[in-house]
Amino acid sequence: MKIKQYIFPIALLGFLACNTKQQSTPVTSDKQEVENGPSDTVYLVRNTEITPANSYSNLFLDSAAITRFILANNLTVDDQKWLRSFYNYRNLQFAWFSSVGFTEEARGFWNLQDQLGKKDDKWLSNKMDILLNTDTLTIRNNDTTIAKTELALTNAYLHFFTSHRNSTQFAQIPAEKAIPIKKQSLIAFTDTLIHQRTDTVNNKMSVAYQLLKQKLQLYNSIAQMGGCTAISFSGPPLTKGAAAPVITLIKRRLQQTGNMTGSDSSVVFSDSLLTAIKNYQVYNGMTPTGKISETLVQSLNVPVQARIQQIIINLTRMQWSPATPETKYLSVNIPDFRLTVFENNAKVFDMPVAVGKEGTNTTMFTGNMNQVVFSPYWNIPASIVEKELLPKMKEDENYLQSKRMEIVGKNDSLPKIRQLPGEGNMLGKVKFLFPNRYDIYLHDSPEKWVFSQARRDVSHGCIRLSNAEKLAVYLLRNNDAWPPEKVHEAMNSGEEQFVKLSPPVAVHINYYTAWVDENGQLNFRDDIYGNDSRVAQMFFNNAAQTPDLRVQDSLLKK
């Protein structure tokens, strides 16, 4: 793909000449130090180091599109300056879209603005609501509507950055440098992250970010010492008391990565190794069998470069969270299939959850939970009605009745169908609402068997809770009208009841495949939606291939 050059009409050249004069910017320099803006530098000349071969996004604007946007929106001189500087630094490369849809930075910024900012551009807000709910986005380089959306996002971002910089984790980073511009080598990317400022006075990075960054330094040290030698293993699992040369190699690997203390190098499967293996399995989302199996060795053999890549991708995701979390919030980590309740940065409790299967992915975003609904109706989404219920209704005229469902209206040509509260209701006995554009919520489930599985990506996008009653009791614990026994009664009444939460409780739905837990342990999870893989292809010019460790639960238990 070549970056197109355009000849401007004389009228536009005159406008640009006047605009340059107003800025009092010398055209002989490619940047200028300035004060009071989203960046410390104005870039006047396009960064020709960025090419279609090494660019982060594979989409490019033309300069005429920027000029049209400036004229159509009557931008101030300062806004024009920052917008042009932003894209000169990127050599007119898109920041918020690639040909396969939104970049993760686009979703991160829009979610951050939901939490901290104010949306003044109604056209952009409406457009984002539509695009974020589009299942598959395939974007052409000459799509003028997407180009307009791209530029509107950047204008909103620059305003947001100016107003909220100190509330974000980008306090030490100029606005344009918070978004990647080109692929880098893994070594260069690692070096950049490790040497970012970490002073305690001005640093705005979250505790979670800082802890994971320390693990990046550990794995970078392992790589600099030559990495890890692959371990060969096949055959029946080994258990405590066994003796084999491979056991020495496994002890050494676990010690190297901080998963086992001491310096034991014997060939005997000891008690300390049993504990270390069980812990490692927990930290990697496996069933803690304590056995040396092919699955365990496959996980241990993931190249250190692939783990470094995984850590970097998750560090960049964490950057798009506020610098300071709420005092009380719920966190759902999609790849971990787990909900955790936090108060004052400490875990109160957690529970297994089920999330959307690939194709009906659960989305990363933040909302404010404001209602608990006991004995809820399930208003069945039109997509499920069309793809699943209508075929079954044709096969069995009594299908709706057998599932305690009823038709309550029409949605164009489709019937509106809901399931009655009570026995068999797919939302279970309670749901938790936090208004959002994705129509995602937390809810109970009658299918409790799901929570005994290692892989729990089975839903249509909403999040099923293994212990919904515990969460309901917790959320209403300060409401004298709702003691635990009344919560239990309402869940089993069969009559829908709405209870308002005051104040609302923040819910963060994240996609972290690498993080450090409350015990200081590094956790890895499988990239269940392939998000890491897509980001890696944009971040790195030599992206490492992480083996797919998604295995059947029966294998995990071997």
Coordinates of C-alpha atoms in Angstrom, one line a residue:
M1 CA 0.0 0.0 0.0
K2 CA 1.4 3.4 -0.9
I3 CA 0.6 6.6 1.0
K4 CA -1.2 8.9 -1.4
Q5 CA -0.1 12.5 -2.0
Y6 CA -2.6 15.1 -3.1
I7 CA -2.4 18.5 -4.8
F8 CA -4.5 20.9 -2.8
P9 CA -6.7 23.5 -4.5
I10 CA -5.4 27.1 -4.3
A11 CA -8.0 28.1 -1.8
L12 CA -7.0 25.4 0.6
L13 CA -3.3 26.3 0.2
G14 CA -4.2 29.8 1.1
F15 CA -6.1 28.6 4.2
L16 CA -3.1 26.4 5.3
A17 CA -0.7 29.3 4.8
C18 CA -2.8 31.6 7.0
N19 CA -3.1 28.8 9.5
T20 CA 0.7 28.3 9.6
K21 CA 1.2 32.0 10.1
Q22 CA -1.2 32.1 13.0
Q23 CA 0.7 29.3 14.7
S24 CA 4.0 31.2 14.3
T25 CA 5.6 27.9 13.7
P26 CA 8.9 27.8 11.8
V27 CA 8.5 25.4 8.8
T28 CA 12.2 24.7 8.8
S29 CA 11.9 22.5 11.9
D30 CA 10.1 19.2 12.2
K31 CA 9.1 19.9 15.8
Q32 CA 8.8 22.7 18.3
E33 CA 8.7 22.8 22.0
V34 CA 5.5 24.3 23.3
E35 CA 3.5 24.7 26.5
N36 CA -0.1 23.8 27.5
G37 CA -1.3 21.1 25.2
P38 CA -1.8 17.4 24.9
S39 CA 1.8 17.0 23.8
D40 CA 5.1 18.6 24.5
T41 CA 6.0 18.7 20.9
V42 CA 4.4 20.0 17.7
Y43 CA 5.4 17.8 14.6
L44 CA 5.3 19.9 11.5
V45 CA 6.8 17.4 9.1
R46 CA 5.5 13.9 8.5
N47 CA 7.4 11.1 10.1
T48 CA 8.7 9.2 7.0
E49 CA 10.1 6.5 9.2
I50 CA 6.6 5.1 9.2
T51 CA 5.7 3.1 6.1
P52 CA 3.0 0.6 5.2
A53 CA 5.6 -2.1 5.7
N54 CA 6.2 -1.2 9.4
S55 CA 3.1 0.7 10.5
Y56 CA 1.0 -0.3 13.5
S57 CA -2.2 0.1 11.5
N58 CA -2.5 -0.9 7.8
L59 CA -4.8 2.1 7.1
F60 CA -3.7 5.6 6.1
L61 CA -5.5 8.9 5.8
D62 CA -4.8 11.4 3.1
S63 CA -4.0 15.0 4.2
A64 CA -7.1 16.3 2.3
A65 CA -9.3 14.3 4.6
I66 CA -7.8 16.1 7.6
T67 CA -8.3 19.5 5.9
R68 CA -12.0 18.6 5.2
F69 CA -12.5 17.6 8.8
I70 CA -11.0 20.8 10.1
L71 CA -13.2 23.0 7.8
A72 CA -16.4 21.0 8.4
N73 CA -15.9 21.2 12.2
N74 CA -14.6 24.7 12.3
L75 CA -11.7 23.7 14.6
T76 CA -9.8 26.3 16.6
V77 CA -6.3 27.1 15.6
D78 CA -4.9 25.1 18.5
D79 CA -7.1 22.1 17.7
Q80 CA -5.9 22.2 14.1
K81 CA -2.3 22.4 15.3
W82 CA -2.6 19.4 17.6
L83 CA -4.6 17.3 15.1
R84 CA -2.1 17.8 12.3
S85 CA 0.8 17.2 14.7
F86 CA -0.8 14.0 15.9
Y87 CA -1.0 12.6 12.3
N88 CA 2.3 14.0 11.2
Y89 CA 3.9 12.0 14.0
R90 CA 2.1 8.9 12.6
N91 CA 2.7 9.8 8.9
L92 CA -1.1 9.9 8.4
Q93 CA -1.5 6.4 9.8
F94 CA -4.8 5.6 11.5
A95 CA -4.7 5.4 15.3
W96 CA -8.1 3.9 16.1
F97 CA -8.8 1.5 13.2
S98 CA -7.1 -1.2 11.1
S99 CA -8.6 -3.1 8.3
V100 CA -10.1 -5.6 10.7
G101 CA -11.9 -3.1 12.9
F102 CA -11.1 -1.1 16.1
T103 CA -7.6 -1.2 17.6
E104 CA -7.5 -2.1 21.3
E105 CA -6.5 1.6 21.9
A106 CA -9.8 2.8 20.5
R107 CA -11.8 0.5 22.8
G108 CA -9.5 1.5 25.7
F109 CA -9.8 5.2 25.1
W110 CA -13.6 5.1 24.6
N111 CA -14.0 3.1 27.8
L112 CA -11.7 5.5 29.7
Q113 CA -13.8 8.4 28.5
D114 CA -16.9 6.7 29.6
Q115 CA -15.4 6.6 33.1
L116 CA -13.7 10.0 33.3
G117 CA -14.7 12.2 30.5
K118 CA -17.6 14.0 28.9
K119 CA -18.8 13.3 25.4
D120 CA -19.6 16.5 23.6
D121 CA -19.7 15.1 20.0
K122 CA -23.2 13.5 19.7
W123 CA -22.5 12.3 16.1
L124 CA -19.4 10.5 17.3
S125 CA -21.1 9.0 20.3
N126 CA -23.9 7.6 18.1
K127 CA -21.5 6.3 15.5
M128 CA -19.4 4.6 18.2
D129 CA -22.4 2.9 19.7
I130 CA -23.3 1.5 16.2
L131 CA -19.7 0.4 15.4
L132 CA -18.9 -1.1 18.8
N133 CA -22.0 -3.3 18.4
T134 CA -21.2 -4.5 14.9
D135 CA -20.1 -8.1 15.1
T136 CA -17.6 -7.9 12.2
L137 CA -15.9 -4.8 10.9
T138 CA -14.0 -4.9 7.7
I139 CA -12.7 -1.5 6.7
R140 CA -11.5 -0.2 3.4
N141 CA -8.8 2.5 3.2
N142 CA -11.1 4.8 1.3
D143 CA -14.1 4.6 3.6
T144 CA -14.9 8.3 4.2
T145 CA -17.2 7.6 7.1
I146 CA -14.6 5.6 9.0
A147 CA -12.0 8.4 8.2
K148 CA -14.4 10.9 9.7
T149 CA -14.8 8.7 12.7
E150 CA -11.1 8.3 13.1
L151 CA -10.5 12.1 13.0
A152 CA -13.4 12.7 15.4
L153 CA -12.0 10.2 17.8
T154 CA -8.6 11.9 17.7
N155 CA -10.1 15.3 18.3
A156 CA -12.0 13.9 21.3
Y157 CA -8.9 12.1 22.5
L158 CA -6.7 15.2 22.4
H159 CA -9.4 17.2 24.4
F160 CA -9.8 14.4 26.9
F161 CA -6.0 14.1 27.3
T162 CA -5.7 17.8 28.1
S163 CA -8.4 17.7 30.7
H164 CA -7.8 14.3 32.3
R165 CA -4.1 13.5 31.8
N166 CA -3.4 13.3 35.5
S167 CA -6.3 10.9 36.1
T168 CA -4.8 8.4 33.6
Q169 CA -1.8 6.2 33.5
F170 CA -0.3 8.4 30.7
A171 CA 0.9 11.3 33.0
Q172 CA 4.5 10.9 31.8
I173 CA 3.6 10.2 28.1
P174 CA 2.7 12.7 25.4
A175 CA -0.7 12.1 23.9
E176 CA 0.6 10.9 20.5
K177 CA 3.0 8.5 22.1
A178 CA 0.4 6.6 24.1
I179 CA -0.6 4.9 20.9
P180 CA 1.8 2.7 18.9
I181 CA 3.0 4.0 15.5
K182 CA 5.0 1.1 14.2
K183 CA 6.0 -2.5 14.7
Q184 CA 9.0 -3.0 16.8
S185 CA 11.3 -5.8 17.7
L186 CA 10.5 -7.6 21.0
I187 CA 13.8 -6.4 22.4
A188 CA 13.2 -2.7 21.6
F189 CA 9.6 -2.8 22.9
T190 CA 10.8 -4.5 26.1
D191 CA 13.6 -2.0 26.6
T192 CA 11.1 0.9 26.1
L193 CA 8.7 -0.3 28.8
I194 CA 11.4 -1.3 31.3
H195 CA 13.0 2.2 31.1
Q196 CA 9.8 4.3 31.4
R197 CA 9.8 6.5 34.4
T198 CA 8.9 4.7 37.7
D199 CA 9.5 7.5 40.3
T200 CA 7.0 7.3 43.1
V201 CA 6.2 11.1 43.1
N202 CA 5.0 11.6 39.5
N203 CA 4.4 8.1 38.3
K204 CA 0.7 7.4 37.6
M205 CA 0.9 3.8 36.6
S206 CA -1.4 1.5 38.7
V207 CA -0.2 -1.0 41.2
A208 CA -1.3 -3.8 38.8
Y209 CA 0.8 -2.3 36.1
Q210 CA 3.9 -1.9 38.3
L211 CA 3.7 -5.5 39.5
L212 CA 3.4 -6.9 36.0
K213 CA 6.3 -4.7 34.8
Q214 CA 8.5 -6.3 37.5
K215 CA 7.7 -9.7 36.0
L216 CA 8.6 -8.3 32.6
Q217 CA 12.0 -7.5 34.0
L218 CA 12.3 -11.0 35.4
Y219 CA 11.5 -12.7 32.1
N220 CA 13.7 -10.3 30.3
S221 CA 16.6 -11.3 32.5
I222 CA 15.9 -15.0 31.7
A223 CA 15.9 -14.2 28.0
Q224 CA 19.2 -12.3 28.3
M225 CA 20.7 -15.4 30.0
G226 CA 19.8 -17.5 27.0
G227 CA 16.2 -18.4 27.8
C228 CA 14.8 -21.8 28.7
T229 CA 15.8 -25.1 27.3
A230 CA 12.9 -27.2 26.0
I231 CA 11.8 -30.1 28.1
S232 CA 11.0 -33.4 26.4
F233 CA 8.3 -35.6 28.0
S234 CA 5.8 -38.2 26.9
G235 CA 4.0 -41.1 28.4
P236 CA 1.9 -41.6 31.5
P237 CA 1.9 -38.8 34.1
L238 CA 4.5 -38.8 36.9
T239 CA 3.3 -38.4 40.5
K240 CA 5.0 -37.8 43.9
G241 CA 7.6 -40.3 44.7
A242 CA 8.6 -41.0 41.1
A243 CA 12.2 -40.6 39.9
A244 CA 13.3 -39.5 36.4
P245 CA 15.8 -37.2 34.8
V246 CA 13.0 -35.0 33.5
I247 CA 12.1 -34.1 37.1
T248 CA 15.4 -32.3 37.5
L249 CA 14.7 -30.2 34.4
I250 CA 11.2 -29.3 35.7
K251 CA 12.5 -28.2 39.1
R252 CA 15.1 -26.0 37.3
R253 CA 12.5 -24.4 35.1
L254 CA 10.1 -23.7 38.1
Q255 CA 13.0 -22.2 40.1
Q256 CA 14.1 -20.1 37.1
T257 CA 10.6 -18.5 36.7
G258 CA 10.1 -18.0 40.5
N259 CA 7.5 -20.8 40.8
M260 CA 9.6 -22.9 43.1
T261 CA 12.0 -21.9 45.9
G262 CA 15.3 -23.5 46.9
S263 CA 17.9 -25.2 44.7
D264 CA 16.8 -28.9 44.8
S265 CA 18.0 -30.5 41.6
S266 CA 17.5 -34.2 42.4
V267 CA 15.6 -36.6 40.2
V268 CA 13.0 -37.4 42.9
F269 CA 9.4 -36.1 42.8
S270 CA 9.4 -34.5 46.2
D271 CA 6.7 -32.8 48.4
S272 CA 8.1 -29.4 47.5
L273 CA 7.8 -30.2 43.8
L274 CA 4.3 -31.4 44.3
T275 CA 3.3 -28.0 45.9
A276 CA 5.2 -26.1 43.2
I277 CA 3.4 -27.9 40.4
K278 CA 0.0 -27.5 41.9
N279 CA 0.6 -23.8 42.4
Y280 CA 1.9 -23.5 38.8
Q281 CA -1.2 -25.2 37.5
V282 CA -3.4 -22.8 39.4
Y283 CA -1.4 -19.8 38.2
N284 CA -1.8 -21.0 34.6
G285 CA -5.5 -21.8 34.7
M286 CA -5.2 -25.6 34.9
T287 CA -6.8 -28.1 37.2
P288 CA -4.2 -28.5 40.1
T289 CA -3.6 -32.3 39.8
G290 CA 0.0 -32.1 41.0
K291 CA 1.0 -34.4 38.2
I292 CA 3.8 -34.1 35.6
S293 CA 1.8 -34.5 32.4
E294 CA 2.3 -33.6 28.7
T295 CA 0.0 -30.7 29.2
L296 CA 2.1 -29.3 32.1
V297 CA 5.3 -29.7 30.1
Q298 CA 3.7 -28.0 27.1
S299 CA 2.9 -25.0 29.2
L300 CA 6.4 -25.0 30.7
N301 CA 7.9 -25.1 27.2
V302 CA 6.2 -21.9 26.0
P303 CA 9.2 -19.8 24.9
V304 CA 10.3 -17.0 27.2
Q305 CA 10.0 -14.6 24.2
A306 CA 6.3 -15.6 23.8
R307 CA 5.8 -14.9 27.5
I308 CA 7.5 -11.5 27.3
Q309 CA 5.3 -10.7 24.3
Q310 CA 2.2 -11.7 26.3
I311 CA 3.3 -9.6 29.3
I312 CA 3.8 -6.5 27.1
I313 CA 0.4 -6.9 25.4
N314 CA -1.2 -7.0 28.8
L315 CA 0.8 -4.0 30.1
T316 CA -0.5 -1.9 27.3
R317 CA -4.1 -3.0 28.0
M318 CA -3.6 -2.0 31.7
Q319 CA -2.5 1.5 30.6
W320 CA -6.0 2.3 29.5
S321 CA -7.4 2.0 33.0
P322 CA -7.7 5.0 35.4
A323 CA -4.6 5.6 37.5
T324 CA -6.6 5.2 40.7
P325 CA -9.3 2.5 40.9
E326 CA -12.6 3.0 42.8
T327 CA -12.6 2.0 46.5
K328 CA -15.1 -0.7 45.8
Y329 CA -15.6 -2.5 42.5
L330 CA -16.2 -5.8 40.8
S331 CA -13.7 -7.1 38.2
V332 CA -14.4 -9.9 35.7
N333 CA -11.4 -11.2 33.9
I334 CA -12.7 -12.9 30.7
P335 CA -9.8 -15.4 30.1
D336 CA -9.7 -16.3 33.8
F337 CA -13.4 -17.0 33.9
R338 CA -13.6 -15.4 37.3
L339 CA -15.3 -12.5 39.1
T340 CA -13.4 -10.8 42.0
V341 CA -14.9 -8.3 44.5
F342 CA -12.4 -5.6 45.6
E343 CA -12.5 -3.1 48.5
N344 CA -9.7 -0.7 49.1
N345 CA -7.4 -2.6 46.7
A346 CA -7.9 -5.9 48.6
K347 CA -9.8 -8.9 47.4
V348 CA -13.0 -9.6 49.4
F349 CA -14.0 -12.8 47.5
D350 CA -14.1 -14.3 44.1
M351 CA -16.1 -16.9 42.1
P352 CA -16.0 -18.8 38.9
V353 CA -18.0 -17.3 36.0
A354 CA -18.9 -18.3 32.5
V355 CA -18.4 -15.8 29.6
G356 CA -19.3 -15.5 25.9
K357 CA -18.2 -18.2 23.5
E358 CA -16.1 -17.1 20.5
G359 CA -18.5 -15.4 18.0
T360 CA -20.6 -14.0 20.9
N361 CA -17.6 -12.6 22.8
T362 CA -18.0 -10.8 26.1
T363 CA -16.7 -7.3 25.5
M364 CA -14.1 -5.4 27.6
F365 CA -15.7 -2.3 29.2
T366 CA -16.6 -0.6 32.5
G367 CA -20.1 0.0 33.8
N368 CA -21.9 1.0 37.0
M369 CA -24.1 -1.6 38.5
N370 CA -27.3 0.1 39.7
Q371 CA -30.0 -2.6 40.0
V372 CA -30.5 -6.1 41.3
V373 CA -33.4 -8.0 39.8
F374 CA -34.8 -11.0 41.6
S375 CA -36.7 -13.8 39.8
P376 CA -36.2 -12.0 36.5
Y377 CA -37.9 -12.5 33.2
W378 CA -35.5 -13.3 30.3
N379 CA -36.2 -11.1 27.4
I380 CA -34.6 -13.2 24.7
P381 CA -32.4 -11.3 22.2
A382 CA -33.6 -11.2 18.6
S383 CA -30.5 -13.0 17.4
I384 CA -31.3 -16.0 19.6
V385 CA -34.9 -15.9 18.6
E386 CA -34.0 -15.9 14.9
K387 CA -31.1 -18.4 15.0
E388 CA -32.2 -20.8 17.8
L389 CA -35.8 -20.5 18.8
L390 CA -37.6 -20.2 15.4
P391 CA -36.1 -23.5 14.1
K392 CA -37.1 -25.3 17.3
M393 CA -40.6 -23.8 17.2
K394 CA -41.0 -25.2 13.6
E395 CA -40.0 -28.6 14.8
D396 CA -42.2 -28.6 17.9
E397 CA -45.3 -26.5 18.2
N398 CA -45.2 -26.9 22.0
Y399 CA -41.6 -25.8 22.3
L400 CA -42.3 -22.4 23.9
Q401 CA -44.7 -23.8 26.4
S402 CA -42.3 -26.6 27.4
K403 CA -39.6 -24.0 28.1
R404 CA -42.0 -21.6 29.9
M405 CA -41.7 -19.0 27.2
E406 CA -44.3 -16.7 25.8
I407 CA -44.6 -14.3 22.9
V408 CA -45.2 -10.7 24.0
G409 CA -45.1 -8.8 20.8
K410 CA -43.3 -8.4 17.5
N411 CA -39.9 -6.9 16.5
D412 CA -40.3 -6.3 12.8
S413 CA -40.9 -9.8 11.4
L414 CA -39.6 -11.6 14.5
P415 CA -41.7 -12.4 17.6
K416 CA -40.6 -10.9 20.9
I417 CA -40.2 -13.8 23.3
R418 CA -39.5 -13.9 27.0
Q419 CA -39.1 -16.7 29.5
L420 CA -41.0 -16.6 32.7
P421 CA -39.3 -16.3 36.1
G422 CA -38.7 -19.5 38.1
E423 CA -37.8 -23.0 37.2
G424 CA -35.5 -23.4 34.1
N425 CA -35.1 -19.7 33.5
M426 CA -31.8 -19.2 31.8
L427 CA -31.0 -16.1 33.9
G428 CA -31.5 -18.2 37.0
K429 CA -32.9 -16.5 40.1
V430 CA -31.3 -13.1 40.0
K431 CA -29.6 -10.7 37.5
F432 CA -27.4 -7.6 38.1
L433 CA -27.8 -4.6 35.7
F434 CA -25.3 -2.0 34.7
P435 CA -26.6 -0.1 31.7
N436 CA -24.2 -0.4 28.7
R437 CA -24.3 -0.3 24.9
Y438 CA -23.6 -4.0 24.7
D439 CA -26.6 -5.2 26.7
I440 CA -24.3 -7.3 28.9
Y441 CA -25.2 -8.1 32.5
L442 CA -24.3 -10.6 35.3
H443 CA -26.8 -13.3 36.1
D444 CA -27.4 -16.6 37.9
S445 CA -27.7 -19.8 35.9
P446 CA -29.6 -23.1 36.4
E447 CA -26.7 -24.9 34.6
K448 CA -24.4 -25.3 37.5
W449 CA -22.3 -28.1 35.8
V450 CA -20.7 -25.4 33.7
F451 CA -18.7 -24.1 36.6
S452 CA -16.9 -27.4 37.2
Q453 CA -15.3 -27.1 33.7
A454 CA -11.8 -25.6 33.2
R455 CA -13.1 -23.8 30.0
R456 CA -16.2 -21.7 30.6
D457 CA -16.6 -19.7 27.4
V458 CA -20.2 -20.9 26.7
S459 CA -22.6 -18.0 26.9
H460 CA -24.1 -15.6 24.3
G461 CA -22.1 -12.8 25.8
C462 CA -23.5 -12.2 29.2
I463 CA -21.7 -13.4 32.4
R464 CA -23.1 -16.3 34.4
L465 CA -22.2 -16.4 38.1
S466 CA -21.5 -19.6 40.0
N467 CA -22.8 -18.1 43.3
A468 CA -25.2 -15.3 42.4
E469 CA -26.8 -15.3 45.8
K470 CA -23.5 -14.5 47.6
L471 CA -23.0 -11.5 45.3
A472 CA -26.6 -10.3 45.9
V473 CA -26.2 -10.6 49.7
Y474 CA -22.9 -8.7 49.5
L475 CA -24.3 -5.9 47.4
L476 CA -27.3 -5.4 49.7
R477 CA -25.4 -5.9 53.0
N478 CA -25.8 -2.3 54.0
N479 CA -29.5 -2.1 53.1
D480 CA -31.5 -3.0 56.2
A481 CA -34.5 -3.8 54.1
W482 CA -32.7 -6.7 52.5
P483 CA -31.2 -9.1 55.0
P484 CA -29.8 -12.4 53.6
E485 CA -33.0 -14.4 54.3
K486 CA -35.1 -11.9 52.3
V487 CA -32.6 -12.0 49.4
H488 CA -33.1 -15.8 49.4
E489 CA -36.8 -15.5 49.5
A490 CA -37.0 -13.0 46.6
M491 CA -34.7 -15.2 44.5
N492 CA -37.2 -18.1 44.9
S493 CA -40.5 -16.1 44.8
G494 CA -41.1 -16.4 41.1
E495 CA -42.1 -12.8 41.0
E496 CA -39.8 -10.2 39.4
Q497 CA -38.5 -7.5 41.8
F498 CA -36.2 -4.6 41.1
V499 CA -33.9 -3.3 43.9
K500 CA -31.9 -0.1 43.3
L501 CA -28.2 0.0 44.4
S502 CA -27.2 3.2 46.0
P503 CA -24.5 4.1 45.3
P504 CA -23.9 2.2 42.1
V505 CA -20.9 -0.2 42.1
A506 CA -18.3 -0.1 39.3
V507 CA -17.9 -3.3 37.2
H508 CA -14.7 -3.7 35.1
I509 CA -14.8 -6.4 32.5
N510 CA -11.2 -7.0 31.4
Y511 CA -9.2 -9.3 29.1
Y512 CA -6.0 -10.0 30.9
T513 CA -4.0 -13.1 29.9
A514 CA -1.1 -12.1 32.1
W515 CA -1.3 -10.4 35.5
V516 CA 0.1 -10.5 39.0
D517 CA -2.4 -11.7 41.7
E518 CA -2.8 -10.5 45.3
N519 CA -0.1 -13.0 46.4
G520 CA 2.5 -11.5 44.0
Q521 CA 2.3 -14.5 41.7
L522 CA 2.4 -14.1 37.9
N523 CA -0.6 -15.7 36.2
F524 CA -1.0 -16.7 32.6
R525 CA -4.2 -17.6 30.8
D526 CA -5.0 -18.8 27.2
D527 CA -5.9 -16.2 24.6
I528 CA -9.5 -17.5 24.3
Y529 CA -10.6 -14.9 21.7
G530 CA -7.3 -14.5 19.9
N531 CA -7.0 -10.9 21.0
D532 CA -3.4 -11.3 22.0
S533 CA -2.5 -12.8 18.6
R534 CA -4.1 -9.9 16.7
V535 CA -2.3 -7.3 18.8
A536 CA 1.0 -9.1 18.5
Q537 CA 0.8 -8.9 14.7
M538 CA 0.4 -5.1 15.0
F539 CA 3.0 -4.6 17.8
F540 CA 5.9 -6.7 16.7
N541 CA 7.9 -7.2 13.5
N542 CA 8.8 -10.7 14.6
A543 CA 5.7 -11.8 16.6
A544 CA 6.3 -15.0 18.6
Q545 CA 3.8 -17.7 18.2
T546 CA 2.4 -18.7 21.5
P547 CA 1.3 -22.4 21.4
D548 CA -2.5 -22.9 21.8
L549 CA -2.8 -24.4 25.3
R550 CA -6.6 -24.6 25.1
V551 CA -7.2 -28.2 25.8
Q552 CA -10.2 -30.3 26.9
D553 CA -10.9 -30.5 30.6
S554 CA -10.3 -34.3 30.5
L555 CA -6.7 -33.6 29.4
L556 CA -6.2 -31.1 32.2
K557 CA -7.1 -33.7 34.7
K558 CA -4.7 -36.3 33.5

